[in-house]
């Protein structure tokens, strides 16, 4: 409860809740929406928050106790609620207006007992939506009130819906109070007389009850916030203009509540004729437009009824000493009477009460005739800005003059949705426009032309809305991509060019980019763009098309393809992409003006983003050794900035997108994690003018032989990194100086510095350059580097030790124990094994016997083999593992036999199963309706096995990957699920739903699960849990998994969609079966009837 009203969330209703299409339902009730009692919401909330209601329950409405002083701990069923409602209606009394507030009279509101059955606690949900539609509210806003708005995300809906719903409720209240055509205040009561007659009520009782429930039109002005008196503080601050005369008596809800006098407004000229109650046959309740007059001296009229005052009587005689003011009708005053509810004039001043929201204005009498100028003080430029760009484009396209456009806009027709809903047919639209603008098209040819142009715009609006809604629905269903129409694009372009001036095709975004942004804005879900998709109108000159098959109609559809370009390669291209994105958001804003998170300065916000990314802190950053960030790192960091900004808008952390971009640029964690750390770890490039040297990486192979050259390579240098072209003095380097012979020119104009380290020596003599010694084919030279000594080499792929020979397959130099830890470990273990054998055997004699073939059995005893095995294992344990191996986390199983369906599993926490966590749950028709969707439960054994794996992941948990991904494994005796989890692909239901939920859970944790197959005998513990055998486990270690209360991430939605699909298939099959059985069988032949004739 707040100053704006009541807001909350319904977690579970008949149509919303777990497993339903919409998970939750936010509710909003404005405290400014009321007819008579302004404190009804606060009083009801105080009752709801009282101690009698504060008990735990899973239902909404409890039953009251006998005396109605508290609530019982029992749910109010429909029958009990209906009985209580009838009892409540019997206690109601008629409301009465005393001139200032509404009071309850002593007369009962319900006179006929049969009228209590007229209300059945089933309200019309479309009533409020119908009222808003009649007021011209667009459909996208009405969906918030009618609950047809699909919630993509809870935070987006709540952030947007609160303001929209409260505003629409207040607008609907004003529309009901000011309605004179449909009588919405008494809506639904037209069926009451026939209802009472069917239940045997007399005609007199029927008429009396109907009149008691009908609200008189004269009291329409007393409804809503406009009749609430201001508080003392505001009243004291208001200027003293006149004293309000007290009302003479309380207006009861019977014959006395009719005013003694009233003014009827009739005809096109809006003539005001004064009547007296009971003076003639005219009844005030039957008039279409009437102003009540409580005191005759305050009456405003043009003429008096000659039947109410006969024989030359003057209405002033009934007013006593007070004089009756008679005014002539003027255009300003007639416009005022349309919007005012009640009029009271005195000799000095006039108090006019009219409602705009919840504001009550008091105006002096001298300003009444100038009201039309005050009510419409908006300038022409402001009205043109207020109108939507789509409607202005259609108006300009057909050639509607600006003056006529302003007439339309000042009447509230400022959007395509509103103008298309003026009326249903062209004749009705013509009459409506002629009356409302006004535009008398019968006067001259120019007026007829203007009316014809407006009708053309009306037709265009209806066609555009039809095509747009169809495309929007198909894009949500995935049948077709969102398409931006040519007129729609032209309207948005004109609106943006009016703000920024003329724009080139290279700056303007393409239609495909605008289509993506339109979908995101309609769903309030901005998503980061790929810079390759930020194409311009120039890039999409030749629009691509793609062919897809519509799954609903099995037809081939041709739809616009996706327009892409290359990523930006220069700072200017990146700046242009940012400007293009800003213009795209500005164009969308011109169409969706109600999106508060799209500021008017969105283009400037993207310009500031370009300045930050391409400034000294990011792209211009330079390390001490001359390194600069790589361009790929800059683009990645820029993408993370936009991603953080869009996420802030979706979460509601900032007010608009411009502020979100500014906050993302100032975020220290984003700058450190996505830019500083990668730049420090190697995300950099060599500076163009740096003089520092970088060591060459170990193990660099070299450039190779080259084309048609021999592999002598003696004395050649290995080109490890790019060489410099300019010297430290700013001159070009001399290439002849880099050779061993040196530069022969004494007056060389080039710089004599090393290309590698920029020192005063040649490249061939540079100590940082690695030189290679040639390998010969005769095997006389051992592989070596430029070092004086080279460690011994353990031959890789060859038997024994010795000089390394040349091999095209293995390269110039084989791996040695010095630079390969695995070879060094193997060499050490081999040496230890040789020592062991030398101590117990004559190795030389054994080798001779082996060569002669005289050894036919194992020459080693069991003790020698055991000692060698222990030596190897001891060496392995001392070396340790190179990396952590995968550990099996849990094992699961499932069983389905008839109605007995169980899932179970246990975590491998300890060798003793009593110290391990475990779970075992039974599934039934109630908590697992999908289990029996396709027949017997045993058909879903694969789904049950995967559900057990999902339950183990949720209950036992898996390691979370801090950096990268973590591999873990689990066991199951279902071989098919091992392949399903490995591929993450299946089309079987409900197996696909559980697989998607498992994949989503693992993705959040950054974990990769490998499901291994186990034979049944190795999975006996999990099998025992599914059979109800818990003897090997401790009850204190048991974990419970309630599938009915488990929400998951995508599981409930996927299971609900799957069950709906099965229901549709079942209905279709039943219809086909009925159709097949309804066909008459063919006539039987005589041979079939009587085969013995």
Short mmCIF file of C-alpha atoms in Angstrom, two decimals, residues 174-597:
data_model
loop_
_atom_site.label_atom_id
_atom_site.label_comp_id
_atom_site.label_asym_id
_atom_site.label_seq_id
_atom_site.Cartn_x
_atom_site.Cartn_y
_atom_site.Cartn_z
CA UNK A 174 -13.38 9.69 -16.03
CA UNK A 175 -14.84 8.07 -19.13
CA UNK A 176 -17.62 6.36 -17.16
CA UNK A 177 -18.52 9.53 -15.28
CA UNK A 178 -18.59 11.70 -18.43
CA UNK A 179 -20.29 9.12 -20.67
CA UNK A 180 -23.65 10.19 -22.04
CA UNK A 181 -24.10 7.84 -24.96
CA UNK A 182 -23.92 4.32 -23.54
CA UNK A 183 -25.00 5.00 -19.92
CA UNK A 184 -22.06 3.02 -18.51
CA UNK A 185 -22.92 4.01 -14.94
CA UNK A 186 -26.03 1.85 -15.11
CA UNK A 187 -24.45 -0.85 -17.23
CA UNK A 188 -25.78 -4.37 -16.72
CA UNK A 189 -29.09 -3.28 -15.17
CA UNK A 190 -31.03 -3.40 -18.43
CA UNK A 191 -31.59 -7.15 -17.92
CA UNK A 192 -32.88 -6.77 -14.35
CA UNK A 193 -36.57 -6.10 -15.16
CA UNK A 194 -36.92 -9.22 -17.29
CA UNK A 195 -35.03 -11.21 -14.65
CA UNK A 196 -37.47 -10.12 -11.94
CA UNK A 197 -40.54 -10.75 -14.13
CA UNK A 198 -39.37 -14.30 -14.80
CA UNK A 199 -39.32 -14.90 -11.03
CA UNK A 200 -42.89 -13.72 -10.50
CA UNK A 201 -42.36 -10.16 -9.30
CA UNK A 202 -45.10 -7.66 -9.91
CA UNK A 203 -44.72 -4.84 -12.39
CA UNK A 204 -44.84 -2.19 -9.70
CA UNK A 205 -42.09 -3.90 -7.69
CA UNK A 206 -40.02 -4.35 -10.85
CA UNK A 207 -40.23 -0.66 -11.73
CA UNK A 208 -39.51 0.42 -8.15
CA UNK A 209 -36.45 -1.82 -7.87
CA UNK A 210 -35.09 -0.72 -11.26
CA UNK A 211 -35.47 2.96 -10.40
CA UNK A 212 -33.84 2.45 -7.00
CA UNK A 213 -30.73 1.01 -8.61
CA UNK A 214 -30.54 3.55 -11.43
CA UNK A 215 -28.24 6.51 -10.78
CA UNK A 216 -29.77 9.76 -11.89
CA UNK A 217 -27.93 11.66 -14.60
CA UNK A 218 -28.13 14.83 -12.53
CA UNK A 219 -25.86 13.26 -9.91
CA UNK A 220 -23.21 12.30 -12.43
CA UNK A 221 -21.13 15.35 -11.52
CA UNK A 222 -20.98 14.20 -7.88
CA UNK A 223 -19.03 11.03 -8.64
CA UNK A 224 -15.29 10.47 -8.54
CA UNK A 225 -12.45 12.56 -7.10
CA UNK A 226 -13.94 15.84 -8.34
CA UNK A 227 -16.52 15.96 -5.54
CA UNK A 228 -13.95 15.55 -2.74
CA UNK A 229 -13.50 18.75 -0.80
CA UNK A 230 -9.92 20.04 -0.51
CA UNK A 231 -8.18 19.86 2.85
CA UNK A 232 -7.99 22.81 5.14
CA UNK A 233 -4.47 23.80 4.18
CA UNK A 234 -5.19 24.00 0.50
CA UNK A 235 -8.51 25.71 1.08
CA UNK A 236 -6.87 28.35 3.21
CA UNK A 237 -4.27 29.07 0.58
CA UNK A 238 -6.87 29.42 -2.20
CA UNK A 239 -8.02 32.97 -3.11
CA UNK A 240 -11.36 34.04 -1.68
CA UNK A 241 -13.68 34.60 -4.65
CA UNK A 242 -17.16 34.02 -3.31
CA UNK A 243 -19.19 32.29 -0.64
CA UNK A 244 -20.90 29.05 -1.68
CA UNK A 245 -24.59 29.02 -0.83
CA UNK A 246 -25.60 25.94 1.16
CA UNK A 247 -27.72 23.26 -0.45
CA UNK A 248 -31.31 23.36 0.72
CA UNK A 249 -31.93 19.69 1.56
CA UNK A 250 -30.54 16.19 1.25
CA UNK A 251 -31.30 14.65 -2.11
CA UNK A 252 -32.72 11.22 -1.33
CA UNK A 253 -32.50 8.40 -3.91
CA UNK A 254 -36.22 8.70 -4.64
CA UNK A 255 -38.52 11.36 -6.04
CA UNK A 256 -37.00 14.07 -3.82
CA UNK A 257 -33.56 13.64 -5.35
CA UNK A 258 -34.63 15.21 -8.66
CA UNK A 259 -33.73 18.92 -8.83
CA UNK A 260 -36.60 21.40 -8.59
CA UNK A 261 -35.43 23.05 -11.83
CA UNK A 262 -33.26 21.89 -14.69
CA UNK A 263 -31.96 23.26 -17.97
CA UNK A 264 -32.37 21.12 -21.10
CA UNK A 265 -29.77 21.55 -23.87
CA UNK A 266 -31.24 20.70 -27.27
CA UNK A 267 -30.51 21.12 -30.96
CA UNK A 268 -27.35 21.84 -32.91
CA UNK A 269 -27.36 25.38 -31.60
CA UNK A 270 -27.36 23.97 -28.05
CA UNK A 271 -30.37 26.03 -26.95
CA UNK A 272 -30.84 26.15 -23.16
CA UNK A 273 -34.47 25.89 -22.07
CA UNK A 274 -35.37 26.21 -18.39
CA UNK A 275 -37.89 23.68 -16.99
CA UNK A 276 -39.63 23.21 -13.68
CA UNK A 277 -40.03 19.81 -12.06
CA UNK A 278 -43.50 18.52 -12.83
CA UNK A 279 -44.36 21.59 -14.88
CA UNK A 280 -44.57 19.84 -18.24
CA UNK A 281 -44.39 16.33 -19.63
CA UNK A 282 -40.60 16.41 -19.97
CA UNK A 283 -38.72 14.23 -17.49
CA UNK A 284 -35.17 15.21 -16.64
CA UNK A 285 -33.99 11.60 -16.61
CA UNK A 286 -35.10 11.15 -20.22
CA UNK A 287 -33.05 14.07 -21.53
CA UNK A 288 -29.78 13.34 -23.30
CA UNK A 289 -28.09 16.45 -21.90
CA UNK A 290 -29.30 18.30 -18.84
CA UNK A 291 -27.94 20.66 -16.20
CA UNK A 292 -29.55 20.54 -12.73
CA UNK A 293 -30.63 23.82 -11.12
CA UNK A 294 -31.09 23.74 -7.37
CA UNK A 295 -31.72 27.45 -6.86
CA UNK A 296 -33.54 29.44 -9.48
CA UNK A 297 -31.59 32.65 -8.96
CA UNK A 298 -28.49 30.82 -10.19
CA UNK A 299 -30.13 29.52 -13.36
CA UNK A 300 -28.46 30.08 -16.75
CA UNK A 301 -30.81 29.67 -19.72
CA UNK A 302 -31.83 31.12 -23.08
CA UNK A 303 -35.58 30.74 -22.74
CA UNK A 304 -38.11 29.36 -20.28
CA UNK A 305 -40.52 26.56 -21.06
CA UNK A 306 -43.92 28.01 -21.85
CA UNK A 307 -45.68 24.97 -20.41
CA UNK A 308 -43.89 25.25 -17.08
CA UNK A 309 -44.64 29.00 -16.78
CA UNK A 310 -47.99 29.70 -18.42
CA UNK A 311 -50.05 32.83 -18.85
CA UNK A 312 -47.02 35.07 -19.04
CA UNK A 313 -45.49 33.94 -15.79
CA UNK A 314 -41.90 34.98 -15.20
CA UNK A 315 -39.40 32.47 -13.71
CA UNK A 316 -38.04 35.35 -11.65
CA UNK A 317 -41.22 35.37 -9.58
CA UNK A 318 -40.33 31.92 -8.21
CA UNK A 319 -36.86 33.15 -7.26
CA UNK A 320 -38.09 35.67 -4.67
CA UNK A 321 -35.99 38.77 -4.34
CA UNK A 322 -33.08 37.30 -6.21
CA UNK A 323 -32.71 38.28 -9.81
CA UNK A 324 -32.48 35.67 -12.53
CA UNK A 325 -29.59 36.14 -14.88
CA UNK A 326 -30.41 35.37 -18.48
CA UNK A 327 -27.51 34.85 -20.86
CA UNK A 328 -27.41 34.50 -24.55
CA UNK A 329 -25.66 31.52 -26.06
CA UNK A 330 -22.14 32.13 -27.27
CA UNK A 331 -19.63 29.78 -28.82
CA UNK A 332 -17.20 29.95 -25.89
CA UNK A 333 -19.87 29.19 -23.33
CA UNK A 334 -21.33 26.30 -25.32
CA UNK A 335 -17.92 24.70 -25.47
CA UNK A 336 -17.65 25.06 -21.73
CA UNK A 337 -20.93 23.32 -21.00
CA UNK A 338 -19.71 20.18 -22.76
CA UNK A 339 -16.98 19.57 -20.26
CA UNK A 340 -18.49 21.02 -17.08
CA UNK A 341 -20.59 18.93 -14.76
CA UNK A 342 -22.60 21.56 -12.81
CA UNK A 343 -23.11 25.33 -12.97
CA UNK A 344 -23.89 27.72 -10.09
CA UNK A 345 -23.83 31.49 -10.81
CA UNK A 346 -24.36 34.43 -8.49
CA UNK A 347 -24.30 38.15 -9.08
CA UNK A 348 -20.59 38.48 -8.51
CA UNK A 349 -18.89 35.21 -9.34
CA UNK A 350 -19.36 31.74 -10.72
CA UNK A 351 -17.96 28.56 -9.37
CA UNK A 352 -17.25 25.99 -12.03
CA UNK A 353 -16.33 22.47 -11.00
CA UNK A 354 -14.83 20.35 -13.69
CA UNK A 355 -12.58 17.32 -13.56
CA UNK A 356 -9.23 16.92 -15.21
CA UNK A 357 -7.70 14.02 -13.31
CA UNK A 358 -8.34 15.00 -9.70
CA UNK A 359 -8.06 18.82 -9.96
CA UNK A 360 -10.99 21.06 -9.02
CA UNK A 361 -10.78 24.59 -10.48
CA UNK A 362 -12.65 27.69 -9.25
CA UNK A 363 -12.88 30.45 -11.88
CA UNK A 364 -14.28 33.99 -11.62
CA UNK A 365 -17.29 34.87 -13.71
CA UNK A 366 -15.36 37.25 -15.92
CA UNK A 367 -13.25 34.42 -17.27
CA UNK A 368 -16.07 32.05 -18.21
CA UNK A 369 -16.44 33.24 -21.78
CA UNK A 370 -12.72 32.97 -22.37
CA UNK A 371 -12.62 29.33 -21.23
CA UNK A 372 -12.12 27.90 -24.70
CA UNK A 373 -8.86 29.81 -25.03
CA UNK A 374 -7.64 28.64 -21.62
CA UNK A 375 -8.51 25.00 -22.25
CA UNK A 376 -6.69 24.95 -25.54
CA UNK A 377 -3.57 26.98 -24.87
CA UNK A 378 -1.25 24.47 -26.51
CA UNK A 379 0.69 25.97 -29.38
CA UNK A 380 0.59 24.58 -32.90
CA UNK A 381 4.21 23.47 -32.72
CA UNK A 382 3.56 21.61 -29.48
CA UNK A 383 0.55 19.84 -30.99
CA UNK A 384 2.59 18.77 -34.01
CA UNK A 385 5.26 17.37 -31.71
CA UNK A 386 2.63 15.54 -29.66
CA UNK A 387 1.23 13.71 -32.68
CA UNK A 388 2.76 10.38 -33.66
CA UNK A 389 5.13 10.31 -36.60
CA UNK A 390 3.12 7.57 -38.37
CA UNK A 391 -0.07 9.62 -38.42
CA UNK A 392 1.76 12.81 -39.49
CA UNK A 393 3.39 10.93 -42.36
CA UNK A 394 0.05 9.58 -43.58
CA UNK A 395 -1.46 13.08 -43.31
CA UNK A 396 1.38 14.63 -45.27
CA UNK A 397 1.41 11.78 -47.77
CA UNK A 398 -2.18 12.39 -48.90
CA UNK A 399 -1.80 16.18 -48.64
CA UNK A 400 -3.92 17.15 -45.63
CA UNK A 401 -3.32 20.85 -44.85
CA UNK A 402 -1.62 21.75 -41.59
CA UNK A 403 -4.65 23.66 -40.36
CA UNK A 404 -6.87 20.61 -40.77
CA UNK A 405 -4.24 18.41 -39.12
CA UNK A 406 -4.21 20.70 -36.09
CA UNK A 407 -8.00 20.41 -35.82
CA UNK A 408 -7.64 16.63 -35.71
CA UNK A 409 -4.76 16.66 -33.24
CA UNK A 410 -6.47 19.08 -30.85
CA UNK A 411 -9.39 16.67 -30.55
CA UNK A 412 -7.08 13.95 -29.27
CA UNK A 413 -6.63 11.98 -32.51
CA UNK A 414 -2.84 11.96 -32.24
CA UNK A 415 -2.01 8.36 -33.19
CA UNK A 416 -2.82 5.83 -35.89
CA UNK A 417 -4.61 3.58 -33.38
CA UNK A 418 -6.91 6.36 -32.18
CA UNK A 419 -7.68 7.79 -35.63
CA UNK A 420 -8.41 4.33 -37.05
CA UNK A 421 -10.94 3.77 -34.25
CA UNK A 422 -13.01 6.91 -34.86
CA UNK A 423 -15.83 4.71 -36.15
CA UNK A 424 -16.49 1.56 -38.15
CA UNK A 425 -17.66 2.76 -41.58
CA UNK A 426 -16.87 5.68 -43.85
CA UNK A 427 -20.31 7.36 -43.46
CA UNK A 428 -20.05 7.15 -39.68
CA UNK A 429 -16.50 8.52 -39.77
CA UNK A 430 -17.65 11.37 -42.00
CA UNK A 431 -20.41 12.31 -39.59
CA UNK A 432 -18.13 12.00 -36.56
CA UNK A 433 -15.44 14.24 -38.07
CA UNK A 434 -18.01 16.77 -39.21
CA UNK A 435 -19.37 16.96 -35.67
CA UNK A 436 -16.18 16.80 -33.61
CA UNK A 437 -13.72 19.00 -35.54
CA UNK A 438 -16.14 20.59 -36.72
CA UNK A 439 -15.76 20.25 -40.50
CA UNK A 440 -18.91 21.05 -42.47
CA UNK A 441 -18.09 19.36 -45.75
CA UNK A 442 -21.38 20.40 -47.39
CA UNK A 443 -20.57 24.11 -47.35
CA UNK A 444 -18.04 24.32 -50.19
CA UNK A 445 -15.73 22.27 -52.39
CA UNK A 446 -12.66 22.92 -50.23
CA UNK A 447 -14.33 21.36 -47.18
CA UNK A 448 -15.30 18.35 -49.26
CA UNK A 449 -11.68 17.93 -50.36
CA UNK A 450 -10.50 18.08 -46.75
CA UNK A 451 -13.07 15.47 -45.71
CA UNK A 452 -12.06 13.20 -48.59
CA UNK A 453 -8.39 13.45 -47.59
CA UNK A 454 -9.21 12.62 -43.97
CA UNK A 455 -11.22 9.58 -45.06
CA UNK A 456 -8.25 8.43 -47.15
CA UNK A 457 -6.03 8.76 -44.08
CA UNK A 458 -8.58 6.78 -42.06
CA UNK A 459 -8.51 3.95 -44.64
CA UNK A 460 -4.71 3.96 -44.68
CA UNK A 461 -4.58 3.80 -40.87
CA UNK A 462 -6.85 0.77 -40.76
CA UNK A 463 -4.87 -1.05 -43.44
CA UNK A 464 -1.56 -0.28 -41.76
CA UNK A 465 -2.81 -1.47 -38.39
CA UNK A 466 -4.11 -4.69 -39.90
CA UNK A 467 -0.83 -5.49 -41.63
CA UNK A 468 1.24 -4.48 -38.60
CA UNK A 469 -0.75 -6.59 -36.16
CA UNK A 470 -0.58 -9.61 -38.47
CA UNK A 471 3.17 -9.28 -38.88
CA UNK A 472 3.63 -8.76 -35.14
CA UNK A 473 1.65 -11.92 -34.33
CA UNK A 474 3.53 -13.99 -36.92
CA UNK A 475 6.89 -12.75 -35.64
CA UNK A 476 5.97 -13.76 -32.07
CA UNK A 477 4.99 -17.23 -33.32
CA UNK A 478 8.27 -17.57 -35.20
CA UNK A 479 6.55 -17.89 -38.59
CA UNK A 480 7.99 -14.70 -40.04
CA UNK A 481 10.53 -12.08 -39.02
CA UNK A 482 9.37 -8.65 -38.04
CA UNK A 483 9.08 -6.37 -41.09
CA UNK A 484 9.26 -2.58 -41.10
CA UNK A 485 6.91 -1.18 -43.71
CA UNK A 486 8.09 1.47 -46.13
CA UNK A 487 5.60 4.04 -44.86
CA UNK A 488 6.50 3.19 -41.28
CA UNK A 489 10.19 3.65 -42.02
CA UNK A 490 9.57 6.91 -43.85
CA UNK A 491 7.55 8.27 -40.92
CA UNK A 492 10.27 7.45 -38.42
CA UNK A 493 12.93 8.88 -40.71
CA UNK A 494 11.05 12.14 -41.08
CA UNK A 495 10.63 12.44 -37.32
CA UNK A 496 14.36 11.92 -36.73
CA UNK A 497 15.41 14.28 -39.53
CA UNK A 498 13.20 16.99 -38.08
CA UNK A 499 15.33 16.70 -34.94
CA UNK A 500 18.84 16.06 -36.38
CA UNK A 501 18.55 17.56 -39.85
CA UNK A 502 19.03 15.76 -43.16
CA UNK A 503 20.77 12.38 -42.77
CA UNK A 504 22.57 10.33 -45.39
CA UNK A 505 21.78 6.70 -46.20
CA UNK A 506 25.11 5.74 -44.67
CA UNK A 507 24.01 7.07 -41.28
CA UNK A 508 20.44 5.79 -41.22
CA UNK A 509 19.88 2.25 -39.91
CA UNK A 510 18.53 -0.47 -42.16
CA UNK A 511 15.04 -1.94 -41.93
CA UNK A 512 16.33 -5.22 -40.52
CA UNK A 513 18.04 -3.41 -37.63
CA UNK A 514 14.89 -1.38 -36.92
CA UNK A 515 12.80 -4.56 -36.99
CA UNK A 516 14.99 -6.11 -34.30
CA UNK A 517 14.75 -2.99 -32.16
CA UNK A 518 10.98 -2.78 -32.60
CA UNK A 519 10.52 -6.29 -31.21
CA UNK A 520 12.79 -5.49 -28.27
CA UNK A 521 10.95 -2.26 -27.44
CA UNK A 522 7.54 -3.91 -27.67
CA UNK A 523 8.69 -6.55 -25.18
CA UNK A 524 10.68 -4.04 -23.04
CA UNK A 525 13.70 -6.30 -23.46
CA UNK A 526 16.66 -4.52 -25.11
CA UNK A 527 19.36 -6.94 -26.24
CA UNK A 528 22.95 -6.14 -27.18
CA UNK A 529 23.59 -5.89 -30.89
CA UNK A 530 26.25 -7.55 -32.96
CA UNK A 531 28.09 -4.75 -34.75
CA UNK A 532 27.79 -6.77 -37.93
CA UNK A 533 24.02 -6.32 -37.70
CA UNK A 534 24.32 -2.52 -37.33
CA UNK A 535 23.85 -2.05 -41.06
CA UNK A 536 22.86 1.13 -42.85
CA UNK A 537 20.26 1.87 -45.46
CA UNK A 538 23.09 1.94 -47.98
CA UNK A 539 24.22 -1.57 -47.00
CA UNK A 540 20.72 -2.95 -47.54
CA UNK A 541 20.13 -1.57 -51.04
CA UNK A 542 19.91 -5.08 -52.45
CA UNK A 543 17.67 -6.74 -49.89
CA UNK A 544 18.13 -10.49 -49.45
CA UNK A 545 15.25 -12.91 -49.13
CA UNK A 546 14.96 -16.37 -47.62
CA UNK A 547 12.48 -19.21 -48.09
CA UNK A 548 11.01 -20.97 -45.05
CA UNK A 549 8.25 -23.53 -44.57
CA UNK A 550 5.39 -22.41 -42.36
CA UNK A 551 4.82 -25.20 -39.79
CA UNK A 552 1.20 -24.15 -39.26
CA UNK A 553 0.06 -24.21 -42.89
CA UNK A 554 2.90 -26.26 -44.48
CA UNK A 555 3.29 -23.52 -47.08
CA UNK A 556 6.48 -22.02 -48.46
CA UNK A 557 6.96 -18.43 -47.33
CA UNK A 558 9.36 -15.86 -48.73
CA UNK A 559 10.55 -13.51 -46.04
CA UNK A 560 13.22 -10.80 -45.91
CA UNK A 561 16.63 -12.13 -45.03
CA UNK A 562 19.11 -10.81 -42.53
CA UNK A 563 21.33 -7.99 -43.65
CA UNK A 564 24.89 -8.12 -42.29
CA UNK A 565 28.18 -6.36 -42.89
CA UNK A 566 31.78 -6.75 -41.76
CA UNK A 567 32.90 -5.70 -38.27
CA UNK A 568 34.38 -2.21 -37.94
CA UNK A 569 38.10 -2.10 -38.61
CA UNK A 570 38.86 1.55 -37.88
CA UNK A 571 37.84 3.99 -35.14
CA UNK A 572 35.79 6.02 -37.58
CA UNK A 573 33.81 2.97 -38.61
CA UNK A 574 33.09 2.19 -34.96
CA UNK A 575 31.97 5.76 -34.36
CA UNK A 576 29.64 5.52 -37.36
CA UNK A 577 28.16 2.26 -36.04
CA UNK A 578 27.47 3.93 -32.70
CA UNK A 579 25.76 6.86 -34.39
CA UNK A 580 23.70 4.39 -36.43
CA UNK A 581 22.58 2.58 -33.27
CA UNK A 582 21.65 5.87 -31.61
CA UNK A 583 19.60 6.91 -34.63
CA UNK A 584 17.89 3.51 -34.63
CA UNK A 585 16.81 3.94 -31.01
CA UNK A 586 15.68 7.52 -31.75
CA UNK A 587 13.58 6.32 -34.67
CA UNK A 588 11.96 3.70 -32.45
CA UNK A 589 11.31 6.37 -29.83
CA UNK A 590 9.37 8.45 -32.34
CA UNK A 591 6.99 5.51 -32.72
CA UNK A 592 6.87 4.40 -29.06
CA UNK A 593 6.79 7.67 -27.17
CA UNK A 594 5.63 6.03 -23.91
CA UNK A 595 8.88 4.15 -23.33
CA UNK A 596 10.48 6.16 -20.56
CA UNK A 597 13.80 4.31 -20.84
#
